[in-house]
XYZ file of N, CA and C in Angstrom:
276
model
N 114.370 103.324 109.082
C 113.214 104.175 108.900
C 112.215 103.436 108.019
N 111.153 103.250 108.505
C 110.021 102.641 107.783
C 109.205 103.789 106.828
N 108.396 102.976 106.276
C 107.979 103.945 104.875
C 106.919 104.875 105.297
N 105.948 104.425 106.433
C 105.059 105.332 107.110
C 106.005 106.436 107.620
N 107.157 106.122 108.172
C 107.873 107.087 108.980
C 108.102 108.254 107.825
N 108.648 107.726 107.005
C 109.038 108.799 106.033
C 108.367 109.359 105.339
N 106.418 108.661 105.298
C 105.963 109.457 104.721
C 105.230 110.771 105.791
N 105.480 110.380 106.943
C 105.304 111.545 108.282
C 106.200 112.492 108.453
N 107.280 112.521 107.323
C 108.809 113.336 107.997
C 108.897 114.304 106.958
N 108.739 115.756 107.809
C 107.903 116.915 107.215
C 109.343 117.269 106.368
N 110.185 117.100 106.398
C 111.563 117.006 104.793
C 110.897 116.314 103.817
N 110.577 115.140 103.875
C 109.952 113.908 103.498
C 108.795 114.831 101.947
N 108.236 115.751 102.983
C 106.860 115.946 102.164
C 106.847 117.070 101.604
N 108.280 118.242 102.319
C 108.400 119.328 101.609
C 109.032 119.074 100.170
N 109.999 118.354 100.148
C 110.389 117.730 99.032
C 109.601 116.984 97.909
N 108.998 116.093 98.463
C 107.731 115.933 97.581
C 106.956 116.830 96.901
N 106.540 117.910 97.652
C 105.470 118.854 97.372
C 105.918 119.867 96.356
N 107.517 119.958 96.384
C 108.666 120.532 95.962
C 108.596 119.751 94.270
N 108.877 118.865 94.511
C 109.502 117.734 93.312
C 108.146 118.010 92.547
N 106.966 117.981 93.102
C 105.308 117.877 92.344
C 105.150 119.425 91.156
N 105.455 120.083 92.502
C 105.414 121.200 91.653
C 106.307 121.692 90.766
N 107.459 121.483 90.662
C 108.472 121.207 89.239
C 108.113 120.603 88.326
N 107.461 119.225 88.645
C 107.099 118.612 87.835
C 105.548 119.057 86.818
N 105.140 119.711 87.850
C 104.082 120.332 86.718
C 104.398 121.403 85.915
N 105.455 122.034 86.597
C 105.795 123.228 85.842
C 106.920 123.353 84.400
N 107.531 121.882 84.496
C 108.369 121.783 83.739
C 108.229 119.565 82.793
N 107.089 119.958 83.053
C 106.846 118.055 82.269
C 108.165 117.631 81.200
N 109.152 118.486 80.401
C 109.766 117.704 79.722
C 110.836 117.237 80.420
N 111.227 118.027 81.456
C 112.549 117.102 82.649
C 111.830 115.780 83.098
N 110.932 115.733 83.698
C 110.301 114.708 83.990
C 110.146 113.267 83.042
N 109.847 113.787 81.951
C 109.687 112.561 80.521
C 111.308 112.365 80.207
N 112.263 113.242 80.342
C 113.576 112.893 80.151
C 113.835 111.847 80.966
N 113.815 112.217 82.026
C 114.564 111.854 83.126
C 114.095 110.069 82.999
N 112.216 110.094 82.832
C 112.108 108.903 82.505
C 112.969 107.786 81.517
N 112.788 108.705 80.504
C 113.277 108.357 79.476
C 114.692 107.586 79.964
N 115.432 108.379 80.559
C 116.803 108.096 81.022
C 116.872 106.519 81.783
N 115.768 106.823 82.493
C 116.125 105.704 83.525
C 115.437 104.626 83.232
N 114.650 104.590 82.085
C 113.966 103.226 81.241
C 115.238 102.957 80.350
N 115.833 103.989 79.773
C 117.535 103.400 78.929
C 118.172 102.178 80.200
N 118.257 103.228 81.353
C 119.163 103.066 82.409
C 118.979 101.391 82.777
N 117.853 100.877 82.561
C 117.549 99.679 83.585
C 118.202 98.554 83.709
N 119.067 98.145 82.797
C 119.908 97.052 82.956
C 121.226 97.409 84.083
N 121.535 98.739 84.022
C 122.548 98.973 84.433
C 121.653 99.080 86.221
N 120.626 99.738 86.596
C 120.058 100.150 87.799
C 120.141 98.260 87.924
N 119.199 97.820 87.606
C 119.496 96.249 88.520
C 120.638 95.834 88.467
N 122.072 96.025 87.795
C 123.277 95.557 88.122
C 123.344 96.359 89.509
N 123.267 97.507 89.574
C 123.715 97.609 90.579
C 122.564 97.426 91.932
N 121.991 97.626 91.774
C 120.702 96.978 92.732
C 120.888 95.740 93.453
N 121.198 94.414 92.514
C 121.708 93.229 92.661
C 123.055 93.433 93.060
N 123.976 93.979 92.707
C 125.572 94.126 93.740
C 125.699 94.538 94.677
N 124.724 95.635 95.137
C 125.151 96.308 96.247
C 124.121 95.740 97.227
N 122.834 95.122 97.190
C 121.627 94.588 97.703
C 122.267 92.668 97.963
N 122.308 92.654 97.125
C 123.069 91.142 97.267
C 124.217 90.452 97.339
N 124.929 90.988 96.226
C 126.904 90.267 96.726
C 127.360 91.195 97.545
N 127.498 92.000 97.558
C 128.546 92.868 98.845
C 128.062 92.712 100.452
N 127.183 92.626 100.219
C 126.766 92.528 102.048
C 127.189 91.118 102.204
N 127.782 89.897 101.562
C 127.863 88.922 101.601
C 129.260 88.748 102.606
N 129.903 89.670 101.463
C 131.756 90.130 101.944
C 132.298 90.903 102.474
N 130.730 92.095 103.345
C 131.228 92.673 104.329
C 131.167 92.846 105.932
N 131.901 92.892 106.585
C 133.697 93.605 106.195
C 134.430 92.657 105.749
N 135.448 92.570 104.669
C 135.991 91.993 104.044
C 137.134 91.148 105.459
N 137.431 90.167 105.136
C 138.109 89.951 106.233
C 139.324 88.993 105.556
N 139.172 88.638 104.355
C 140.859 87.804 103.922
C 141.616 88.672 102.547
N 142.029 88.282 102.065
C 142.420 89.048 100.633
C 141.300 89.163 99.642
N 140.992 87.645 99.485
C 140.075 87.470 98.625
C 138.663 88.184 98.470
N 138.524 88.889 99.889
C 137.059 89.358 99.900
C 137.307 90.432 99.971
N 138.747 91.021 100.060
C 138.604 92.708 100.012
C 138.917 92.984 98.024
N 139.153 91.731 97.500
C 139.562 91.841 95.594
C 138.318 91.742 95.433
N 137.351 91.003 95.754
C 135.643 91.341 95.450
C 135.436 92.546 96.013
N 135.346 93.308 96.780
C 134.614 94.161 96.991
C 135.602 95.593 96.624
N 136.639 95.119 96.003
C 137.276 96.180 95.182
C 137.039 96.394 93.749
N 136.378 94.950 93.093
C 136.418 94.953 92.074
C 134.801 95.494 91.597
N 133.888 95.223 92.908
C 132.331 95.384 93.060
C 132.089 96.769 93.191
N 133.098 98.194 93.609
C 133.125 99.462 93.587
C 133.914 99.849 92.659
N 134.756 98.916 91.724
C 135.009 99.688 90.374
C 134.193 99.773 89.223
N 133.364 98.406 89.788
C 132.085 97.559 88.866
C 130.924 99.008 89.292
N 130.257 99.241 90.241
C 129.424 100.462 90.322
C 129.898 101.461 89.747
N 130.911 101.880 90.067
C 131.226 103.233 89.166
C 131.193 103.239 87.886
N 131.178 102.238 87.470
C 131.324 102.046 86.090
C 129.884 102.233 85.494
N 129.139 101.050 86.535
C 127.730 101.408 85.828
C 127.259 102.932 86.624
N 127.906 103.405 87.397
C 127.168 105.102 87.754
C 127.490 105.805 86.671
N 128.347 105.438 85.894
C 129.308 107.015 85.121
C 128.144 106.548 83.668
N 127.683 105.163 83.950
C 126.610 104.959 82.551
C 125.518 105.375 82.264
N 124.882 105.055 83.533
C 123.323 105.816 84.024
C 123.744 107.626 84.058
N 124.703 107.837 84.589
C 124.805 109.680 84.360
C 124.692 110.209 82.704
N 125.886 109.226 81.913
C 125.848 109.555 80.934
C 124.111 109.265 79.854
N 123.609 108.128 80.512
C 122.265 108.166 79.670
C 120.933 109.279 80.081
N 121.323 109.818 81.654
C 120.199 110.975 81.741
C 121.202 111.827 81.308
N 122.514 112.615 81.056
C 122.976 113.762 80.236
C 122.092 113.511 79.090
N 122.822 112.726 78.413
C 122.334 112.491 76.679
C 120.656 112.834 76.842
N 119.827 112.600 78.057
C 118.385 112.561 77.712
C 118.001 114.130 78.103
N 118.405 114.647 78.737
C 118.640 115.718 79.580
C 118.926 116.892 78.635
């Protein structure tokens, strides 16, 4: 799906229109949430860079060795997911 597509895809814009108007109605979730995900950023490009770049490398895993990377690359995300959750709680 291209980005024109999605900005034509009437979910696409109810949600938007949705998200806008929360956001005016409630600005300190919004500055949190920022807040959160400017903490978050080392951890968002780890995983950005793992899942965008090494894993598509080794998949489908096809010897031992490439299914211990890509076991160790979804214990490695969770790890940084459970970090980024915990820094928008704490901001939240």
């Amino acid at each position: 799906m291209t980005l024109k597509e999605l900005a034509e895809d009437p979910l696409a814009q109810l949600t938007a229109g949705l998200s806008g108007i929360a956001a005016l109605l409630n600005p300190e979730v919004v500055w949190a949430l920022t807040d959160a995900l400017i903490a978050s950023g080392p951890q968002l490009f780890s995983v950005i860079s793992l899942s965008a770049l090494t894993l598509p490398q080794v998949l489908p895993p096809s010897n031992a060795g490439e299914w211990a990377v890509v076991a160790a690359g979804v214990v490695f995300l969770a790890y940084l997911g459970q970090q980024i959750y915990s820094n928008i709680d704490r901001e939240l």
